[in-house]
mmCIF file of C-alpha atoms and ligand atoms in Angstrom:
data_model
loop_
_atom_site.group_PDB
_atom_site.id
_atom_site.type_symbol
_atom_site.label_atom_id
_atom_site.label_comp_id
_atom_site.label_asym_id
_atom_site.label_seq_id
_atom_site.Cartn_x
_atom_site.Cartn_y
_atom_site.Cartn_z
ATOM 1 C CA MET P 10 6.518 -160.839 36.747
ATOM 2 C CA THR P 11 4.842 -164.006 38.887
ATOM 3 C CA ASP P 12 1.461 -164.877 37.997
ATOM 4 C CA TYR P 13 -1.053 -162.840 40.273
ATOM 5 C CA LEU P 14 1.536 -160.063 39.060
ATOM 6 C CA ASN P 15 0.973 -160.639 35.306
ATOM 7 C CA PHE P 16 -3.128 -161.228 36.708
ATOM 8 C CA ASN P 17 -3.563 -157.814 38.467
ATOM 9 C CA GLN P 18 -1.433 -155.727 35.649
ATOM 10 C CA ASP P 19 -4.463 -157.677 33.502
ATOM 11 C CA ARG P 20 -6.926 -156.343 35.646
ATOM 12 C CA TRP P 21 -5.757 -153.075 36.379
ATOM 13 C CA ASN P 22 -5.230 -152.391 31.982
ATOM 14 C CA ARG P 23 -8.483 -153.504 32.062
ATOM 15 C CA VAL P 24 -10.069 -151.317 34.558
ATOM 16 C CA ALA P 25 -8.542 -148.151 33.813
ATOM 17 C CA LYS P 26 -9.123 -149.112 29.888
ATOM 18 C CA ASP P 27 -13.033 -149.107 31.154
ATOM 19 C CA ARG P 28 -12.633 -146.313 33.897
ATOM 20 C CA LYS P 29 -14.219 -148.861 35.800
ATOM 21 C CA ASN P 30 -13.760 -147.342 39.223
ATOM 22 C CA ALA P 31 -12.991 -144.228 41.264
ATOM 23 C CA TYR P 32 -9.224 -145.024 40.470
ATOM 24 C CA THR P 33 -8.970 -144.779 37.283
ATOM 25 C CA ILE P 34 -10.520 -142.027 36.654
ATOM 26 C CA PRO P 35 -8.777 -138.802 35.336
ATOM 27 C CA LEU P 36 -9.159 -135.361 36.891
ATOM 28 C CA SER P 37 -11.151 -133.226 34.334
ATOM 29 C CA HIS P 38 -10.513 -129.743 33.068
ATOM 30 C CA GLU P 39 -12.572 -128.301 36.029
ATOM 31 C CA GLN P 40 -11.275 -129.979 38.467
ATOM 32 C CA LEU P 41 -8.060 -129.214 38.153
ATOM 33 C CA MET P 42 -9.454 -125.429 37.277
ATOM 34 C CA ALA P 43 -10.909 -125.421 40.862
ATOM 35 C CA ALA P 44 -7.960 -127.061 42.505
ATOM 36 C CA LYS P 45 -5.412 -124.075 40.851
ATOM 37 C CA ASP P 46 -5.724 -121.353 43.892
ATOM 38 C CA LYS P 47 -6.664 -123.635 46.983
ATOM 39 C CA PRO P 48 -4.208 -125.522 48.967
ATOM 40 C CA LEU P 49 -3.170 -128.938 47.556
ATOM 41 C CA GLU P 50 -6.006 -131.373 48.243
ATOM 42 C CA VAL P 51 -4.832 -135.244 47.678
ATOM 43 C CA PHE P 52 -5.931 -138.514 48.991
ATOM 44 C CA LEU P 53 -3.220 -141.300 49.984
ATOM 45 C CA THR P 54 -6.876 -143.082 50.767
ATOM 46 C CA VAL P 55 -10.732 -143.028 50.456
ATOM 47 C CA GLY P 56 -12.119 -140.290 53.107
ATOM 48 C CA LYS P 57 -9.619 -138.338 54.549
ATOM 49 C CA PRO P 58 -6.772 -135.835 52.200
ATOM 50 C CA VAL P 59 -3.816 -135.893 53.354
ATOM 51 C CA PRO P 60 -3.506 -133.221 55.995
ATOM 52 C CA THR P 61 -1.620 -130.145 54.465
ATOM 53 C CA ASP P 62 1.194 -129.984 56.750
ATOM 54 C CA TRP P 63 2.705 -133.240 55.738
ATOM 55 C CA PHE P 64 3.465 -131.371 52.803
ATOM 56 C CA ASP P 65 5.294 -127.766 54.669
ATOM 57 C CA LYS P 66 7.926 -130.732 56.151
ATOM 58 C CA LEU P 67 8.904 -131.149 52.222
ATOM 59 C CA VAL P 68 12.622 -130.049 51.775
ATOM 60 C CA GLY P 69 12.467 -130.300 47.831
ATOM 61 C CA LYS P 70 9.999 -130.408 45.139
ATOM 62 C CA LYS P 71 11.198 -133.935 43.572
ATOM 63 C CA ILE P 72 7.781 -136.345 43.506
ATOM 64 C CA LEU P 73 7.621 -140.127 42.955
ATOM 65 C CA GLY P 74 4.271 -140.854 43.105
ATOM 66 C CA LEU P 75 4.412 -144.562 43.177
ATOM 67 C CA ALA P 76 2.036 -147.079 41.945
ATOM 68 C CA SER P 77 -0.336 -143.627 41.476
ATOM 69 C CA GLY P 78 -0.962 -143.640 37.939
ATOM 70 C CA GLY P 79 -4.620 -143.105 36.859
ATOM 71 C CA GLY P 80 -4.179 -139.015 35.988
ATOM 72 C CA GLN P 81 -5.148 -137.954 39.679
ATOM 73 C CA GLN P 82 -2.355 -137.140 41.850
ATOM 74 C CA GLY P 83 0.246 -136.738 39.480
ATOM 75 C CA PRO P 84 -1.734 -133.724 37.529
ATOM 76 C CA LEU P 85 -2.260 -132.140 41.032
ATOM 77 C CA PHE P 86 1.147 -132.213 42.102
ATOM 78 C CA ALA P 87 2.374 -130.724 38.597
ATOM 79 C CA LEU P 88 -0.333 -128.057 39.124
ATOM 80 C CA LYS P 89 1.272 -127.163 42.357
ATOM 81 C CA GLY P 90 4.803 -126.778 40.788
ATOM 82 C CA TYR P 91 6.296 -130.119 41.855
ATOM 83 C CA ASP P 92 8.537 -132.183 39.910
ATOM 84 C CA VAL P 93 6.532 -135.225 39.225
ATOM 85 C CA THR P 94 7.703 -138.732 38.025
ATOM 86 C CA ILE P 95 4.815 -141.503 38.020
ATOM 87 C CA MET P 96 5.280 -144.902 38.755
ATOM 88 C CA ASP P 97 3.047 -147.865 37.701
ATOM 89 C CA TYR P 98 2.831 -150.841 36.350
ATOM 90 C CA SER P 99 -0.561 -150.469 34.653
ATOM 91 C CA ALA P 100 0.199 -148.553 30.673
ATOM 92 C CA GLU P 101 -3.647 -147.965 30.907
ATOM 93 C CA GLN P 102 -2.830 -145.847 33.918
ATOM 94 C CA LEU P 103 -0.049 -143.845 32.653
ATOM 95 C CA ALA P 104 -1.808 -143.088 29.551
ATOM 96 C CA SER P 105 -4.267 -141.379 31.379
ATOM 97 C CA ASP P 106 -1.719 -139.164 32.824
ATOM 98 C CA HIS P 107 0.191 -138.602 29.606
ATOM 99 C CA MET P 108 -3.641 -137.593 28.491
ATOM 100 C CA VAL P 109 -3.905 -135.386 31.254
ATOM 101 C CA ALA P 110 -0.665 -133.544 31.340
ATOM 102 C CA GLU P 111 -0.947 -133.216 27.174
ATOM 103 C CA ARG P 112 -4.597 -131.541 27.467
ATOM 104 C CA GLU P 113 -3.682 -128.837 30.719
ATOM 105 C CA GLY P 114 0.391 -128.195 29.576
ATOM 106 C CA LEU P 115 1.908 -129.968 32.604
ATOM 107 C CA THR P 116 4.836 -131.810 32.696
ATOM 108 C CA ILE P 117 4.576 -135.494 33.906
ATOM 109 C CA LYS P 118 7.188 -137.933 33.478
ATOM 110 C CA THR P 119 5.566 -141.339 33.525
ATOM 111 C CA ILE P 120 8.000 -144.803 33.741
ATOM 112 C CA GLN P 121 6.353 -148.174 33.498
ATOM 113 C CA GLY P 122 7.121 -150.353 36.718
ATOM 114 C CA ASP P 123 6.515 -153.148 38.991
ATOM 115 C CA MET P 124 7.483 -152.151 42.708
ATOM 116 C CA THR P 125 8.163 -155.081 43.345
ATOM 117 C CA GLN P 126 11.215 -154.670 41.709
ATOM 118 C CA PRO P 127 13.920 -152.538 41.535
ATOM 119 C CA PHE P 128 13.239 -149.032 40.835
ATOM 120 C CA PRO P 129 14.645 -147.264 37.847
ATOM 121 C CA PHE P 130 15.814 -144.438 39.478
ATOM 122 C CA ALA P 131 19.545 -143.321 41.275
ATOM 123 C CA ASP P 132 20.029 -143.664 44.550
ATOM 124 C CA GLU P 133 18.852 -140.024 46.436
ATOM 125 C CA SER P 134 16.904 -138.863 43.246
ATOM 126 C CA PHE P 135 13.830 -137.971 44.930
ATOM 127 C CA ASP P 136 12.143 -135.374 47.982
ATOM 128 C CA LEU P 137 9.180 -137.373 48.330
ATOM 129 C CA VAL P 138 7.666 -140.994 47.501
ATOM 130 C CA PHE P 139 4.003 -140.308 47.486
ATOM 131 C CA CYS P 140 1.675 -144.112 47.488
ATOM 132 C CA PRO P 141 -1.796 -144.010 47.794
ATOM 133 C CA VAL P 142 -3.398 -147.583 48.455
ATOM 134 C CA SER P 143 -1.726 -149.645 46.292
ATOM 135 C CA ASN P 144 0.300 -152.639 48.528
ATOM 136 C CA VAL P 145 -2.377 -154.605 48.936
ATOM 137 C CA TYR P 146 -1.747 -155.690 45.661
ATOM 138 C CA ILE P 147 1.761 -157.172 46.430
ATOM 139 C CA GLU P 148 2.408 -159.956 48.835
ATOM 140 C CA ASP P 149 5.937 -158.812 49.860
ATOM 141 C CA LEU P 150 6.364 -155.030 51.017
ATOM 142 C CA THR P 151 10.244 -155.619 51.531
ATOM 143 C CA ASN P 152 11.184 -154.436 47.638
ATOM 144 C CA MET P 153 9.149 -151.578 48.283
ATOM 145 C CA TRP P 154 10.021 -150.633 51.468
ATOM 146 C CA GLN P 155 13.915 -150.547 50.793
ATOM 147 C CA GLU P 156 13.590 -148.871 46.929
ATOM 148 C CA SER P 157 11.588 -146.600 48.486
ATOM 149 C CA TYR P 158 14.305 -145.677 51.124
ATOM 150 C CA ARG P 159 17.182 -145.600 48.347
ATOM 151 C CA VAL P 160 15.199 -143.475 46.007
ATOM 152 C CA LEU P 161 14.632 -141.066 48.146
ATOM 153 C CA LYS P 162 16.949 -138.437 49.476
ATOM 154 C CA LYS P 163 18.270 -137.729 52.874
ATOM 155 C CA GLY P 164 15.275 -135.715 54.958
ATOM 156 C CA GLY P 165 13.162 -137.030 52.317
ATOM 157 C CA LEU P 166 9.380 -138.124 53.210
ATOM 158 C CA LEU P 167 7.724 -141.317 52.467
ATOM 159 C CA MET P 168 3.380 -140.763 52.376
ATOM 160 C CA VAL P 169 1.774 -143.856 52.224
ATOM 161 C CA GLY P 170 -1.817 -145.057 52.067
ATOM 162 C CA TYR P 171 -2.495 -149.051 53.280
ATOM 163 C CA MET P 172 -5.331 -150.980 54.214
ATOM 164 C CA ASN P 173 -6.197 -151.573 57.752
ATOM 165 C CA PRO P 174 -6.472 -155.760 57.265
ATOM 166 C CA TRP P 175 -9.123 -156.005 59.788
ATOM 167 C CA VAL P 176 -11.988 -155.860 56.700
ATOM 168 C CA TYR P 177 -10.118 -158.933 55.037
ATOM 169 C CA LEU P 178 -11.510 -160.936 58.077
ATOM 170 C CA TYR P 179 -15.002 -160.428 56.053
ATOM 171 C CA ASP P 180 -15.602 -162.079 52.342
ATOM 172 C CA GLY P 181 -16.095 -159.232 50.465
ATOM 173 C CA ASP P 182 -18.042 -159.732 48.085
ATOM 174 C CA GLN P 183 -20.856 -159.996 50.845
ATOM 175 C CA VAL P 184 -19.283 -156.866 51.811
ATOM 176 C CA TRP P 185 -20.303 -154.945 49.040
ATOM 177 C CA GLU P 186 -22.105 -156.880 47.156
ATOM 178 C CA GLN P 187 -25.096 -158.128 49.700
ATOM 179 C CA PRO P 188 -25.263 -155.424 51.813
ATOM 180 C CA ASP P 189 -28.108 -157.186 54.322
ATOM 181 C CA SER P 190 -26.573 -160.959 54.774
ATOM 182 C CA ASP P 191 -25.169 -161.536 57.798
ATOM 183 C CA LEU P 192 -21.665 -161.208 57.951
ATOM 184 C CA PHE P 193 -18.913 -163.977 59.901
ATOM 185 C CA LEU P 194 -15.459 -164.043 60.340
ATOM 186 C CA THR P 195 -13.879 -165.561 57.045
ATOM 187 C CA TYR P 196 -10.484 -165.539 56.914
ATOM 188 C CA PRO P 197 -7.671 -165.339 59.475
ATOM 189 C CA LEU P 198 -5.318 -162.602 59.149
ATOM 190 C CA PRO P 199 -3.232 -161.940 57.019
ATOM 191 C CA PHE P 200 -5.599 -162.902 53.751
ATOM 192 C CA ASN P 201 -3.554 -163.974 51.081
ATOM 193 C CA ALA P 202 -5.523 -164.156 47.942
ATOM 194 C CA ARG P 203 -2.903 -166.368 46.139
ATOM 195 C CA GLU P 204 -2.398 -168.688 49.222
ATOM 196 C CA LEU P 205 -5.661 -169.315 49.488
ATOM 197 C CA GLU P 206 -6.874 -169.753 45.946
ATOM 198 C CA LYS P 207 -4.209 -172.673 46.064
ATOM 199 C CA ALA P 208 -6.014 -174.543 49.367
ATOM 200 C CA GLY P 209 -9.176 -174.354 46.999
ATOM 201 C CA LYS P 210 -10.627 -171.624 49.548
ATOM 202 C CA LEU P 211 -11.192 -168.541 47.042
ATOM 203 C CA ALA P 212 -11.547 -168.477 43.616
ATOM 204 C CA ILE P 213 -10.379 -165.187 42.188
ATOM 205 C CA SER P 214 -12.489 -162.848 40.461
ATOM 206 C CA PRO P 215 -10.830 -161.443 36.939
ATOM 207 C CA ASP P 216 -12.796 -157.890 38.125
ATOM 208 C CA TYR P 217 -10.872 -157.536 41.569
ATOM 209 C CA GLY P 218 -7.585 -159.707 41.457
ATOM 210 C CA TYR P 219 -5.253 -161.079 44.213
ATOM 211 C CA GLU P 220 -5.044 -158.808 47.365
ATOM 212 C CA PHE P 221 -2.907 -159.259 50.210
ATOM 213 C CA SER P 222 -3.469 -157.474 53.851
ATOM 214 C CA HIS P 223 -0.183 -157.555 55.007
ATOM 215 C CA THR P 224 0.502 -157.776 58.826
ATOM 216 C CA TRP P 225 1.911 -154.406 61.318
ATOM 217 C CA GLU P 226 4.933 -156.100 60.973
ATOM 218 C CA GLU P 227 5.409 -155.896 57.618
ATOM 219 C CA GLN P 228 3.313 -152.636 57.307
ATOM 220 C CA ILE P 229 5.169 -150.236 60.069
ATOM 221 C CA GLY P 230 8.063 -152.863 60.851
ATOM 222 C CA GLY P 231 9.020 -153.192 57.093
ATOM 223 C CA GLN P 232 9.472 -149.262 57.087
ATOM 224 C CA LEU P 233 11.420 -148.926 60.179
ATOM 225 C CA ARG P 234 13.126 -151.925 59.096
ATOM 226 C CA ALA P 235 14.371 -149.988 56.093
ATOM 227 C CA GLY P 236 15.428 -147.193 57.826
ATOM 228 C CA PHE P 237 12.492 -144.867 57.996
ATOM 229 C CA ALA P 238 11.510 -143.338 60.989
ATOM 230 C CA MET P 239 7.225 -142.833 61.560
ATOM 231 C CA ILE P 240 6.679 -139.384 62.283
ATOM 232 C CA ASP P 241 2.675 -139.382 61.612
ATOM 233 C CA PHE P 242 -0.221 -140.949 61.137
ATOM 234 C CA TYR P 243 -3.880 -141.116 59.953
ATOM 235 C CA GLU P 244 -7.204 -143.311 59.868
ATOM 236 C CA SER P 245 -10.178 -142.818 57.337
ATOM 237 C CA LYS P 246 -13.053 -144.728 56.604
ATOM 238 C CA ASP P 247 -14.706 -145.560 53.174
ATOM 239 C CA ASN P 248 -18.298 -144.710 53.714
ATOM 240 C CA ARG P 249 -19.345 -146.888 50.877
ATOM 241 C CA HIS P 250 -19.608 -149.988 52.551
ATOM 242 C CA ARG P 251 -21.237 -151.344 56.232
ATOM 243 C CA LEU P 252 -18.103 -152.254 57.874
ATOM 244 C CA SER P 253 -16.731 -147.903 58.154
ATOM 245 C CA THR P 254 -19.272 -148.134 60.304
ATOM 246 C CA TYR P 255 -17.584 -149.753 62.696
ATOM 247 C CA ALA P 256 -14.258 -148.814 62.556
ATOM 248 C CA SER P 257 -11.643 -147.158 60.100
ATOM 249 C CA ASP P 258 -10.703 -149.417 57.125
ATOM 250 C CA TYR P 259 -7.625 -147.358 55.431
ATOM 251 C CA LEU P 260 -4.388 -146.217 57.435
ATOM 252 C CA ALA P 261 -2.086 -143.876 55.897
ATOM 253 C CA ASN P 262 1.552 -142.687 57.454
ATOM 254 C CA LEU P 263 4.118 -139.794 57.156
ATOM 255 C CA SER P 264 7.822 -141.520 57.699
ATOM 256 C CA ILE P 265 11.307 -139.760 56.993
ATOM 257 C CA LYS P 266 14.615 -141.208 55.967
ATOM 258 C CA LEU P 267 17.517 -139.708 58.669
HETATM 259 C C1 SAM E 30 -5.758 -148.036 43.330
HETATM 260 S S1 SAM E 30 -4.725 -147.048 42.546
HETATM 261 C C2 SAM E 30 -4.293 -145.958 43.182
HETATM 262 C C3 SAM E 30 -3.883 -145.105 42.110
HETATM 263 C C4 SAM E 30 -4.676 -144.017 41.620
HETATM 264 N N1 SAM E 30 -4.291 -142.829 41.130
HETATM 265 C C5 SAM E 30 -5.260 -143.416 42.955
HETATM 266 O O1 SAM E 30 -6.650 -142.917 42.768
HETATM 267 O O2 SAM E 30 -5.071 -143.054 44.530
HETATM 268 C C6 SAM E 30 -3.868 -148.439 42.856
HETATM 269 C C7 SAM E 30 -2.165 -148.587 41.238
HETATM 270 O O3 SAM E 30 -1.266 -149.104 41.737
HETATM 271 C C8 SAM E 30 -0.666 -149.800 40.807
HETATM 272 N N2 SAM E 30 -0.415 -151.174 40.919
HETATM 273 C C9 SAM E 30 -0.423 -152.086 41.564
HETATM 274 N N3 SAM E 30 0.057 -153.482 41.681
HETATM 275 C C10 SAM E 30 1.359 -152.341 41.364
HETATM 276 C C11 SAM E 30 2.943 -153.053 40.983
HETATM 277 N N4 SAM E 30 3.300 -154.355 41.629
HETATM 278 N N5 SAM E 30 4.074 -152.142 40.642
HETATM 279 C C12 SAM E 30 2.988 -150.701 40.549
HETATM 280 N N6 SAM E 30 2.474 -150.552 40.384
HETATM 281 C C13 SAM E 30 1.285 -151.486 41.071
HETATM 282 C C14 SAM E 30 -2.201 -150.081 39.684
HETATM 283 O O4 SAM E 30 -1.290 -150.191 38.588
HETATM 284 C C15 SAM E 30 -2.871 -148.982 40.276
HETATM 285 O O5 SAM E 30 -2.307 -147.449 39.062
#
């Protein structure tokens, strides 16, 4: 792995070990029991669950949770009878899936893997690739789209959440930590923390790691070029910060391998 990927992987392991953010807090027994008799409610982004009719379009039950460790989506899918494999590069995030599965008597396969590399699965292994917001941590999306396409069966679905790039026009520390400060257009898009660091324009915090905003060509065009057709789309808002009062900061789409 390149330096920035190692740095981000260490960061996710640390954050997951300390349960430092919402994406690393595994579901409790009570939360899972409450979910048992309700329709499946899972999140690709902050602020809005995946529409239930997206799951009506699923043909089979074999799911790859891509960069989806943390003991959240995996246990919910397993509880609802899906055959679940979670791939994540953070051993600590995967440990949370193991912990919840063991506690609840659920079956979840886990595999440690980097989504910028060939996925360790045969062609046409899955009915669904489910990827909550995580491609903000990788620079080049090409492999992720191509490998998701390869491991899906014909008619298989890709559900993916990602950041709305415009939020990276502003200084993230100011947005989150100085809510009363004036905001200025700061970074041209696409935001690339690795390049900005190289140019001496950004110091990378070990608490947040390297992030990348990506262009629409990379997010949407990349899926289409890999062979997917897009069939649905939604936006959502993280109301914990002020930018979301102006526009949505998260996007999610449903694509199909025809
Ligand atoms: C925001 S969390 C999403 C998962 C979480 N279950 C949730 O709450 O939605 C991002 C996840 O992506 C994983 N990740 C980031 N970059 C990755 C990469 N290159 N390969 C595999 N996993 C990666 C992190 O370890 C982390 O578990």
